[in-house]
Amino acid sequence: MVEKFSHDIAIVGAGAAGLRAAIAAATFSDKLSIGLLSKVYPMRSHTVSAEGGTAAVLKDYDSTDLHALDTIKGSDYLADQDAVELFVREAPSEVIQLEHWGCPWSREEDGKLAARAFGGMSVKRTLFAADKTGFHLLHTLLQHSLKYPGIVRYDEWFVLSLAVEDGAVRGLVALDLRTSELAFVSASAVIVATGGAGRMYQFTTNGVIKTGDGMAISYRAGVPLKDMEFIQFHPTALPGTGILITEASRGEGGYLKNKDGERFLSRYTPEKMELGPRDILSRALVQEIREGRGFEGPFGAYLLLDLRHLGEKVIDSKLPFVRELALNYAKIDPVKEPIPVRPAQHYTMGGIHTDVNGRTPLPGLYSCGEAACVTINGANRLGSNSLSECLVFGRRAGQDAASFALSRRERDHNPGGDRSVSSVQYVSLAEEKMNRLLKKEGGQERLAEMREGLQSLMETKVGIFREEKGLREALREIRELKGRLPSAKVDDRGRTFNMEMVHAFELDFMLDVAESVAYSALMRQESRGAHFRTDFPKRDDKSLEGPDKGQEVPPGTDTRELLPGVRSKVPSEDVRLGCTQLRE
Amino acid sequence: MFVLDALNYASDWLDGSLAFRWSCRMGVCGSCGALVDGTPRLTCAAPIPETGEKVVIEPLHNFPVQKDLVVDIGDFMEKLGRVEPWIIRERERALEEGEYPQKPEELEKYDQFSACINCMLCYAACPVFAADKEFIGPAAAALGYRYNLDSRDEGATERLDLLTGGAGAFDCTFVGECSIVCPKNVDPALALQRIKIDAALTSLKSIMRRGK
């Protein structure tokens, strides 16, 4: 007997984007029933780890045109410029909305919101709550969401697949982690807000939960993934763990130094120095290390982030979390010593193909946040645009889904729409997959071995620098891993919090996402933003001339062809990248 | 090397059935709490002694254990909702009117209480909660009280009733263990004492008003 739930809207993922969407839908109409599913309690979502801030134009000296221009330049001209314009126009009111809901933003002496400098932003426009902006944003959203009886939470429910019938999404299959029971959740609209897929890399700032689940289930439902080759590496993470040391530490004036004590960025991005875009900085760090100007440590080579000249007072008031992290996890007090740093995977620019209302090509299916690709980030996201993106597009997706679900409800006279969906069929498919794991005898290879295999091949072959040979090898190895996964050795046969089963599903999802990243990286024969091909080190603007958006997308289409239109209002500059010079 | 690293090693290479929660491994998601040698700790921030002594890891006290280190915190989520942890105002500003000004010293008043990561270490350490599971407890009380201290909020009176009603703040015996174990230097014991004082003052004021 399969348990069934019915909602107007089902939201998968309860980080900033998912919660913002839920609240938007709940305020759109109190008639709506909203199911909010997450494989973790909402406050564990990875939004919690965002540190530096949220970009929005709220100062007299700033303008939305300038924010748009910075974002488009930062994207290496791949962003959808119409989407960027809309994004920068709506970001300020979202920040104010969060302020009205109680977010403890840091303030100026006069009580106004304080703004700080950030990489690629030409003026101070990053609003912040000390260096725990994501944490405060997430908790504010969660606490505020408790006000709405229309939002029904399913904490620690893991969504395994989407149900698609008659060309529209009808619901989803979810696993209750407490019991391993499967349930069918019918819904007129489903919003996927599951974040990125950083855990397919060995060194990542991402939490362990970021395994690309939503991207994979959408892809399997025939929805295109877009711009997947663009993986952001953050220049400053702690070696070994990959713990993020926020860009705000450079925004507040920190220096990057090599073994000779030199601020080496003067050779790569002399004008912007430490506040250059992340793609350029990450490549510069790797280059320094390759040329022997890094330090050797137990976790490989690293460089230094020096905050000492900022003084204890600034560090404690503006960067308290950086001090705490460095003390706890690197045994370094940044007031007295520089912090060892190296680049680590940080963000997936690509994701589920959506328009500015979060709609995917599959009717009823929406996506927002890091899981989605609108795209405002193009080939490289600017720091502090991602929290704003979660808010702006979370709200838009929530509202559009609400209006869509209401129209369905009027037509079908019940929440969740058409009941004729063959839910049993979807559940039994998931059940079969689960039982293959739980009841399987034998098996040799441990899941951890396969996961580490994936992480290491992504790191070395689909990392900061890529070339055809490595990418082809990576693709072959990923496909091989896919073949081996069903024969993994599984210890846990129980049904209560079987985390091993969860990790097996996650790895299964990650392999699909990794394949799409490696494939897209192989296909893009140019270097742009975060995607650097050593065999094609120059940017090729002919690649921008793709088909326009709104085009029909049959499942299985080579999605790299689906460049959204309107990318040419701001003409691309001849030289933006430090990378081409860097190679010569 | 932290306790969490050891747990991961064990589940990756020795026994995949070991169940424990974790995500950020940087002390902010709040999911990896456990008793380490009898003390509630975030396992991601609890170092393993280099001297090679044995470390005993147990699930957090005072919660129903679901499996291994996984405990049921559903009760806390319900209590959190009960204290109305959101801004209450008679008239809400329109977005076009901009932010509510809040000076740094006004932010300072509630800032530390907003740093709670809901890790449940304080509930595991609280003797009152151990004896009475109805007790509102340190984190929910501090998070509710955080809004009472927020210059943007007008719901303090309503929330004080919620914070002191039933097995509320007055049940706290001020042992202070909650504040000692907090990994984020929140002082929930202080919040609980101040809730008591605020509630006493409020009822005193209403008695005096009636007397007039």
PDB file of N, CA and C in Angstrom, chain A residues 179-258:
ATOM      1  N   THR A 179      11.912   5.646   7.580  1.00  0.00           N
ATOM      2  CA  THR A 179      11.366   4.294   7.435  1.00  0.00           C
ATOM      3  C   THR A 179      11.721   3.622   6.121  1.00  0.00           C
ATOM      4  N   SER A 180      12.314   4.396   5.191  1.00  0.00           N
ATOM      5  CA  SER A 180      12.532   3.916   3.825  1.00  0.00           C
ATOM      6  C   SER A 180      11.235   3.557   3.109  1.00  0.00           C
ATOM      7  N   GLU A 181      10.116   4.103   3.574  1.00  0.00           N
ATOM      8  CA  GLU A 181       8.872   3.931   2.838  1.00  0.00           C
ATOM      9  C   GLU A 181       8.857   4.929   1.684  1.00  0.00           C
ATOM     10  N   LEU A 182       8.294   4.484   0.559  1.00  0.00           N
ATOM     11  CA  LEU A 182       8.156   5.373  -0.580  1.00  0.00           C
ATOM     12  C   LEU A 182       6.763   5.977  -0.585  1.00  0.00           C
ATOM     13  N   ALA A 183       6.664   7.215  -1.011  1.00  0.00           N
ATOM     14  CA  ALA A 183       5.358   7.845  -1.113  1.00  0.00           C
ATOM     15  C   ALA A 183       5.247   8.549  -2.456  1.00  0.00           C
ATOM     16  N   PHE A 184       4.016   8.642  -2.939  1.00  0.00           N
ATOM     17  CA  PHE A 184       3.778   9.416  -4.147  1.00  0.00           C
ATOM     18  C   PHE A 184       3.174  10.754  -3.752  1.00  0.00           C
ATOM     19  N   VAL A 185       3.797  11.836  -4.182  1.00  0.00           N
ATOM     20  CA  VAL A 185       3.269  13.166  -3.897  1.00  0.00           C
ATOM     21  C   VAL A 185       2.754  13.742  -5.212  1.00  0.00           C
ATOM     22  N   SER A 186       1.431  13.855  -5.334  1.00  0.00           N
ATOM     23  CA  SER A 186       0.918  14.435  -6.574  1.00  0.00           C
ATOM     24  C   SER A 186       0.868  15.945  -6.433  1.00  0.00           C
ATOM     25  N   ALA A 187       1.139  16.636  -7.527  1.00  0.00           N
ATOM     26  CA  ALA A 187       1.184  18.100  -7.498  1.00  0.00           C
ATOM     27  C   ALA A 187       1.000  18.621  -8.911  1.00  0.00           C
ATOM     28  N   SER A 188       0.306  19.756  -9.016  1.00  0.00           N
ATOM     29  CA  SER A 188       0.134  20.370 -10.340  1.00  0.00           C
ATOM     30  C   SER A 188       1.431  21.002 -10.806  1.00  0.00           C
ATOM     31  N   ALA A 189       2.198  21.487  -9.839  1.00  0.00           N
ATOM     32  CA  ALA A 189       3.484  22.102 -10.181  1.00  0.00           C
ATOM     33  C   ALA A 189       4.552  21.574  -9.240  1.00  0.00           C
ATOM     34  N   VAL A 190       5.727  21.341  -9.775  1.00  0.00           N
ATOM     35  CA  VAL A 190       6.875  20.910  -8.963  1.00  0.00           C
ATOM     36  C   VAL A 190       8.001  21.915  -9.181  1.00  0.00           C
ATOM     37  N   ILE A 191       8.585  22.395  -8.084  1.00  0.00           N
ATOM     38  CA  ILE A 191       9.724  23.323  -8.182  1.00  0.00           C
ATOM     39  C   ILE A 191      10.978  22.623  -7.668  1.00  0.00           C
ATOM     40  N   VAL A 192      11.962  22.511  -8.531  1.00  0.00           N
ATOM     41  CA  VAL A 192      13.215  21.858  -8.142  1.00  0.00           C
ATOM     42  C   VAL A 192      14.210  22.924  -7.668  1.00  0.00           C
ATOM     43  N   ALA A 193      14.577  22.850  -6.403  1.00  0.00           N
ATOM     44  CA  ALA A 193      15.493  23.843  -5.821  1.00  0.00           C
ATOM     45  C   ALA A 193      16.524  23.117  -4.970  1.00  0.00           C
ATOM     46  N   THR A 194      17.204  22.167  -5.588  1.00  0.00           N
ATOM     47  CA  THR A 194      18.088  21.258  -4.850  1.00  0.00           C
ATOM     48  C   THR A 194      19.544  21.688  -4.837  1.00  0.00           C
ATOM     49  N   GLY A 195      19.843  22.867  -5.407  1.00  0.00           N
ATOM     50  CA  GLY A 195      21.221  23.337  -5.361  1.00  0.00           C
ATOM     51  C   GLY A 195      22.127  22.656  -6.373  1.00  0.00           C
ATOM     52  N   GLY A 196      23.419  22.797  -6.164  1.00  0.00           N
ATOM     53  CA  GLY A 196      24.409  22.339  -7.135  1.00  0.00           C
ATOM     54  C   GLY A 196      24.871  20.918  -6.928  1.00  0.00           C
ATOM     55  N   ALA A 197      26.041  20.616  -7.495  1.00  0.00           N
ATOM     56  CA  ALA A 197      26.522  19.237  -7.521  1.00  0.00           C
ATOM     57  C   ALA A 197      28.007  19.174  -7.192  1.00  0.00           C
ATOM     58  N   GLY A 198      28.455  20.048  -6.303  1.00  0.00           N
ATOM     59  CA  GLY A 198      29.878  20.184  -6.021  1.00  0.00           C
ATOM     60  C   GLY A 198      30.557  18.928  -5.513  1.00  0.00           C
ATOM     61  N   ARG A 199      29.772  18.028  -4.946  1.00  0.00           N
ATOM     62  CA  ARG A 199      30.385  16.829  -4.359  1.00  0.00           C
ATOM     63  C   ARG A 199      30.924  15.841  -5.373  1.00  0.00           C
ATOM     64  N   MET A 200      30.742  16.115  -6.677  1.00  0.00           N
ATOM     65  CA  MET A 200      31.385  15.247  -7.664  1.00  0.00           C
ATOM     66  C   MET A 200      32.871  15.590  -7.783  1.00  0.00           C
ATOM     67  N   TYR A 201      33.305  16.654  -7.094  1.00  0.00           N
ATOM     68  CA  TYR A 201      34.725  17.013  -7.091  1.00  0.00           C
ATOM     69  C   TYR A 201      35.368  16.650  -5.753  1.00  0.00           C
ATOM     70  N   GLN A 202      36.673  16.428  -5.828  1.00  0.00           N
ATOM     71  CA  GLN A 202      37.436  16.037  -4.647  1.00  0.00           C
ATOM     72  C   GLN A 202      37.592  17.200  -3.675  1.00  0.00           C
ATOM     73  N   PHE A 203      37.973  18.361  -4.218  1.00  0.00           N
ATOM     74  CA  PHE A 203      38.115  19.532  -3.366  1.00  0.00           C
ATOM     75  C   PHE A 203      36.965  20.467  -3.656  1.00  0.00           C
ATOM     76  N   THR A 204      36.072  20.599  -2.696  1.00  0.00           N
ATOM     77  CA  THR A 204      34.912  21.452  -2.913  1.00  0.00           C
ATOM     78  C   THR A 204      34.559  22.162  -1.623  1.00  0.00           C
ATOM     79  N   THR A 205      34.019  23.361  -1.783  1.00  0.00           N
ATOM     80  CA  THR A 205      33.532  24.084  -0.611  1.00  0.00           C
ATOM     81  C   THR A 205      32.142  23.581  -0.224  1.00  0.00           C
ATOM     82  N   ASN A 206      31.560  22.736  -1.059  1.00  0.00           N
ATOM     83  CA  ASN A 206      30.171  22.315  -0.863  1.00  0.00           C
ATOM     84  C   ASN A 206      29.994  21.293   0.245  1.00  0.00           C
ATOM     85  N   GLY A 207      28.862  21.349   0.913  1.00  0.00           N
ATOM     86  CA  GLY A 207      28.502  20.346   1.892  1.00  0.00           C
ATOM     87  C   GLY A 207      28.235  19.011   1.214  1.00  0.00           C
ATOM     88  N   VAL A 208      28.205  17.951   2.012  1.00  0.00           N
ATOM     89  CA  VAL A 208      28.096  16.594   1.460  1.00  0.00           C
ATOM     90  C   VAL A 208      26.744  16.346   0.785  1.00  0.00           C
ATOM     91  N   ILE A 209      25.776  17.209   1.093  1.00  0.00           N
ATOM     92  CA  ILE A 209      24.433  16.984   0.539  1.00  0.00           C
ATOM     93  C   ILE A 209      24.296  17.461  -0.908  1.00  0.00           C
ATOM     94  N   LYS A 210      25.325  18.171  -1.406  1.00  0.00           N
ATOM     95  CA  LYS A 210      25.176  18.767  -2.740  1.00  0.00           C
ATOM     96  C   LYS A 210      25.597  17.813  -3.847  1.00  0.00           C
ATOM     97  N   THR A 211      24.637  16.995  -4.231  1.00  0.00           N
ATOM     98  CA  THR A 211      24.934  15.894  -5.147  1.00  0.00           C
ATOM     99  C   THR A 211      24.111  15.978  -6.439  1.00  0.00           C
ATOM    100  N   GLY A 212      23.581  17.140  -6.748  1.00  0.00           N
ATOM    101  CA  GLY A 212      22.933  17.326  -8.054  1.00  0.00           C
ATOM    102  C   GLY A 212      21.650  16.520  -8.246  1.00  0.00           C
ATOM    103  N   ASP A 213      20.992  16.153  -7.148  1.00  0.00           N
ATOM    104  CA  ASP A 213      19.806  15.286  -7.244  1.00  0.00           C
ATOM    105  C   ASP A 213      18.749  15.853  -8.193  1.00  0.00           C
ATOM    106  N   GLY A 214      18.438  17.120  -8.003  1.00  0.00           N
ATOM    107  CA  GLY A 214      17.359  17.745  -8.778  1.00  0.00           C
ATOM    108  C   GLY A 214      17.698  17.849 -10.259  1.00  0.00           C
ATOM    109  N   MET A 215      18.986  18.134 -10.539  1.00  0.00           N
ATOM    110  CA  MET A 215      19.404  18.206 -11.947  1.00  0.00           C
ATOM    111  C   MET A 215      19.207  16.836 -12.590  1.00  0.00           C
ATOM    112  N   ALA A 216      19.616  15.796 -11.867  1.00  0.00           N
ATOM    113  CA  ALA A 216      19.542  14.449 -12.435  1.00  0.00           C
ATOM    114  C   ALA A 216      18.091  14.001 -12.640  1.00  0.00           C
ATOM    115  N   ILE A 217      17.224  14.223 -11.655  1.00  0.00           N
ATOM    116  CA  ILE A 217      15.845  13.737 -11.831  1.00  0.00           C
ATOM    117  C   ILE A 217      15.123  14.527 -12.928  1.00  0.00           C
ATOM    118  N   SER A 218      15.479  15.802 -13.093  1.00  0.00           N
ATOM    119  CA  SER A 218      14.861  16.593 -14.151  1.00  0.00           C
ATOM    120  C   SER A 218      15.349  16.124 -15.518  1.00  0.00           C
ATOM    121  N   TYR A 219      16.650  15.908 -15.601  1.00  0.00           N
ATOM    122  CA  TYR A 219      17.264  15.426 -16.838  1.00  0.00           C
ATOM    123  C   TYR A 219      16.631  14.094 -17.248  1.00  0.00           C
ATOM    124  N   ARG A 220      16.455  13.218 -16.255  1.00  0.00           N
ATOM    125  CA  ARG A 220      15.851  11.917 -16.551  1.00  0.00           C
ATOM    126  C   ARG A 220      14.395  12.041 -16.976  1.00  0.00           C
ATOM    127  N   ALA A 221      13.768  13.156 -16.585  1.00  0.00           N
ATOM    128  CA  ALA A 221      12.380  13.383 -17.002  1.00  0.00           C
ATOM    129  C   ALA A 221      12.332  14.098 -18.351  1.00  0.00           C
ATOM    130  N   GLY A 222      13.479  14.227 -18.991  1.00  0.00           N
ATOM    131  CA  GLY A 222      13.510  14.791 -20.343  1.00  0.00           C
ATOM    132  C   GLY A 222      13.721  16.288 -20.409  1.00  0.00           C
ATOM    133  N   VAL A 223      14.130  16.883 -19.294  1.00  0.00           N
ATOM    134  CA  VAL A 223      14.328  18.336 -19.266  1.00  0.00           C
ATOM    135  C   VAL A 223      15.809  18.643 -19.505  1.00  0.00           C
ATOM    136  N   PRO A 224      16.093  19.591 -20.402  1.00  0.00           N
ATOM    137  CA  PRO A 224      17.503  19.847 -20.717  1.00  0.00           C
ATOM    138  C   PRO A 224      18.286  20.505 -19.579  1.00  0.00           C
ATOM    139  N   LEU A 225      19.547  20.121 -19.478  1.00  0.00           N
ATOM    140  CA  LEU A 225      20.495  20.831 -18.615  1.00  0.00           C
ATOM    141  C   LEU A 225      21.282  21.778 -19.528  1.00  0.00           C
ATOM    142  N   LYS A 226      21.678  22.902 -18.995  1.00  0.00           N
ATOM    143  CA  LYS A 226      22.266  23.953 -19.834  1.00  0.00           C
ATOM    144  C   LYS A 226      23.576  24.450 -19.231  1.00  0.00           C
ATOM    145  N   ASP A 227      24.536  24.815 -20.065  1.00  0.00           N
ATOM    146  CA  ASP A 227      25.805  25.428 -19.621  1.00  0.00           C
ATOM    147  C   ASP A 227      26.539  24.600 -18.563  1.00  0.00           C
ATOM    148  N   MET A 228      26.444  23.283 -18.674  1.00  0.00           N
ATOM    149  CA  MET A 228      26.986  22.430 -17.613  1.00  0.00           C
ATOM    150  C   MET A 228      28.510  22.450 -17.510  1.00  0.00           C
ATOM    151  N   GLU A 229      29.172  22.857 -18.606  1.00  0.00           N
ATOM    152  CA  GLU A 229      30.640  22.845 -18.564  1.00  0.00           C
ATOM    153  C   GLU A 229      31.206  23.924 -17.635  1.00  0.00           C
ATOM    154  N   PHE A 230      30.366  24.864 -17.231  1.00  0.00           N
ATOM    155  CA  PHE A 230      30.888  25.974 -16.437  1.00  0.00           C
ATOM    156  C   PHE A 230      30.796  25.691 -14.937  1.00  0.00           C
ATOM    157  N   ILE A 231      31.921  25.280 -14.404  1.00  0.00           N
ATOM    158  CA  ILE A 231      32.041  24.940 -12.993  1.00  0.00           C
ATOM    159  C   ILE A 231      32.929  25.991 -12.347  1.00  0.00           C
ATOM    160  N   GLN A 232      32.412  26.618 -11.304  1.00  0.00           N
ATOM    161  CA  GLN A 232      33.219  27.655 -10.666  1.00  0.00           C
ATOM    162  C   GLN A 232      34.150  27.086  -9.595  1.00  0.00           C
ATOM    163  N   PHE A 233      35.402  27.512  -9.666  1.00  0.00           N
ATOM    164  CA  PHE A 233      36.359  27.188  -8.605  1.00  0.00           C
ATOM    165  C   PHE A 233      36.611  28.460  -7.807  1.00  0.00           C
ATOM    166  N   HIS A 234      36.417  28.356  -6.518  1.00  0.00           N
ATOM    167  CA  HIS A 234      36.637  29.510  -5.652  1.00  0.00           C
ATOM    168  C   HIS A 234      38.120  29.556  -5.321  1.00  0.00           C
ATOM    169  N   PRO A 235      38.747  30.732  -5.453  1.00  0.00           N
ATOM    170  CA  PRO A 235      40.203  30.767  -5.266  1.00  0.00           C
ATOM    171  C   PRO A 235      40.672  30.465  -3.843  1.00  0.00           C
ATOM    172  N   THR A 236      39.821  30.745  -2.842  1.00  0.00           N
ATOM    173  CA  THR A 236      40.352  30.611  -1.482  1.00  0.00           C
ATOM    174  C   THR A 236      39.557  29.651  -0.609  1.00  0.00           C
ATOM    175  N   ALA A 237      40.025  28.409  -0.565  1.00  0.00           N
ATOM    176  CA  ALA A 237      39.468  27.417   0.351  1.00  0.00           C
ATOM    177  C   ALA A 237      40.619  26.838   1.163  1.00  0.00           C
ATOM    178  N   LEU A 238      40.306  26.294   2.324  1.00  0.00           N
ATOM    179  CA  LEU A 238      41.363  25.675   3.129  1.00  0.00           C
ATOM    180  C   LEU A 238      41.822  24.380   2.460  1.00  0.00           C
ATOM    181  N   PRO A 239      43.143  24.158   2.369  1.00  0.00           N
ATOM    182  CA  PRO A 239      43.622  22.901   1.784  1.00  0.00           C
ATOM    183  C   PRO A 239      43.100  21.713   2.606  1.00  0.00           C
ATOM    184  N   GLY A 240      42.913  20.597   1.951  1.00  0.00           N
ATOM    185  CA  GLY A 240      42.446  19.402   2.671  1.00  0.00           C
ATOM    186  C   GLY A 240      40.948  19.347   2.744  1.00  0.00           C
ATOM    187  N   THR A 241      40.363  20.228   3.552  1.00  0.00           N
ATOM    188  CA  THR A 241      38.915  20.167   3.739  1.00  0.00           C
ATOM    189  C   THR A 241      38.127  20.878   2.644  1.00  0.00           C
ATOM    190  N   GLY A 242      38.695  21.897   2.024  1.00  0.00           N
ATOM    191  CA  GLY A 242      37.933  22.689   1.054  1.00  0.00           C
ATOM    192  C   GLY A 242      37.005  23.704   1.702  1.00  0.00           C
ATOM    193  N   ILE A 243      37.156  23.910   3.000  1.00  0.00           N
ATOM    194  CA  ILE A 243      36.284  24.872   3.686  1.00  0.00           C
ATOM    195  C   ILE A 243      36.480  26.267   3.102  1.00  0.00           C
ATOM    196  N   LEU A 244      35.354  26.923   2.831  1.00  0.00           N
ATOM    197  CA  LEU A 244      35.360  28.222   2.159  1.00  0.00           C
ATOM    198  C   LEU A 244      35.888  29.337   3.063  1.00  0.00           C
ATOM    199  N   ILE A 245      36.839  30.106   2.535  1.00  0.00           N
ATOM    200  CA  ILE A 245      37.248  31.356   3.181  1.00  0.00           C
ATOM    201  C   ILE A 245      36.721  32.467   2.278  1.00  0.00           C
ATOM    202  N   THR A 246      35.738  33.170   2.777  1.00  0.00           N
ATOM    203  CA  THR A 246      34.941  34.056   1.917  1.00  0.00           C
ATOM    204  C   THR A 246      35.745  35.100   1.156  1.00  0.00           C
ATOM    205  N   GLU A 247      35.239  35.409  -0.037  1.00  0.00           N
ATOM    206  CA  GLU A 247      35.762  36.493  -0.854  1.00  0.00           C
ATOM    207  C   GLU A 247      35.690  37.829  -0.109  1.00  0.00           C
ATOM    208  N   ALA A 248      34.775  37.924   0.850  1.00  0.00           N
ATOM    209  CA  ALA A 248      34.668  39.148   1.651  1.00  0.00           C
ATOM    210  C   ALA A 248      35.985  39.449   2.346  1.00  0.00           C
ATOM    211  N   SER A 249      36.791  38.419   2.611  1.00  0.00           N
ATOM    212  CA  SER A 249      38.083  38.667   3.255  1.00  0.00           C
ATOM    213  C   SER A 249      38.986  39.471   2.320  1.00  0.00           C
ATOM    214  N   ARG A 250      38.795  39.297   1.015  1.00  0.00           N
ATOM    215  CA  ARG A 250      39.517  40.146   0.062  1.00  0.00           C
ATOM    216  C   ARG A 250      38.769  41.457  -0.159  1.00  0.00           C
ATOM    217  N   GLY A 251      37.432  41.379  -0.106  1.00  0.00           N
ATOM    218  CA  GLY A 251      36.622  42.594  -0.216  1.00  0.00           C
ATOM    219  C   GLY A 251      36.945  43.584   0.893  1.00  0.00           C
ATOM    220  N   GLU A 252      37.284  43.064   2.053  1.00  0.00           N
ATOM    221  CA  GLU A 252      37.635  43.922   3.185  1.00  0.00           C
ATOM    222  C   GLU A 252      39.108  44.345   3.134  1.00  0.00           C
ATOM    223  N   GLY A 253      39.847  43.827   2.149  1.00  0.00           N
ATOM    224  CA  GLY A 253      41.216  44.319   1.964  1.00  0.00           C
ATOM    225  C   GLY A 253      42.325  43.283   2.096  1.00  0.00           C
ATOM    226  N   GLY A 254      41.978  41.994   2.177  1.00  0.00           N
ATOM    227  CA  GLY A 254      43.003  40.955   2.325  1.00  0.00           C
ATOM    228  C   GLY A 254      43.850  40.795   1.066  1.00  0.00           C
ATOM    229  N   TYR A 255      45.100  40.304   1.245  1.00  0.00           N
ATOM    230  CA  TYR A 255      46.030  40.106   0.130  1.00  0.00           C
ATOM    231  C   TYR A 255      46.263  38.630  -0.146  1.00  0.00           C
ATOM    232  N   LEU A 256      46.467  38.309  -1.427  1.00  0.00           N
ATOM    233  CA  LEU A 256      46.937  36.963  -1.780  1.00  0.00           C
ATOM    234  C   LEU A 256      48.434  37.037  -2.058  1.00  0.00           C
ATOM    235  N   LYS A 257      49.195  36.131  -1.448  1.00  0.00           N
ATOM    236  CA  LYS A 257      50.649  36.194  -1.590  1.00  0.00           C
ATOM    237  C   LYS A 257      51.229  34.822  -1.932  1.00  0.00           C
ATOM    238  N   ASN A 258      52.362  34.855  -2.651  1.00  0.00           N
ATOM    239  CA  ASN A 258      53.057  33.603  -2.949  1.00  0.00           C
ATOM    240  C   ASN A 258      54.234  33.413  -1.992  1.00  0.00           C
TER     241      ASN A 258
END
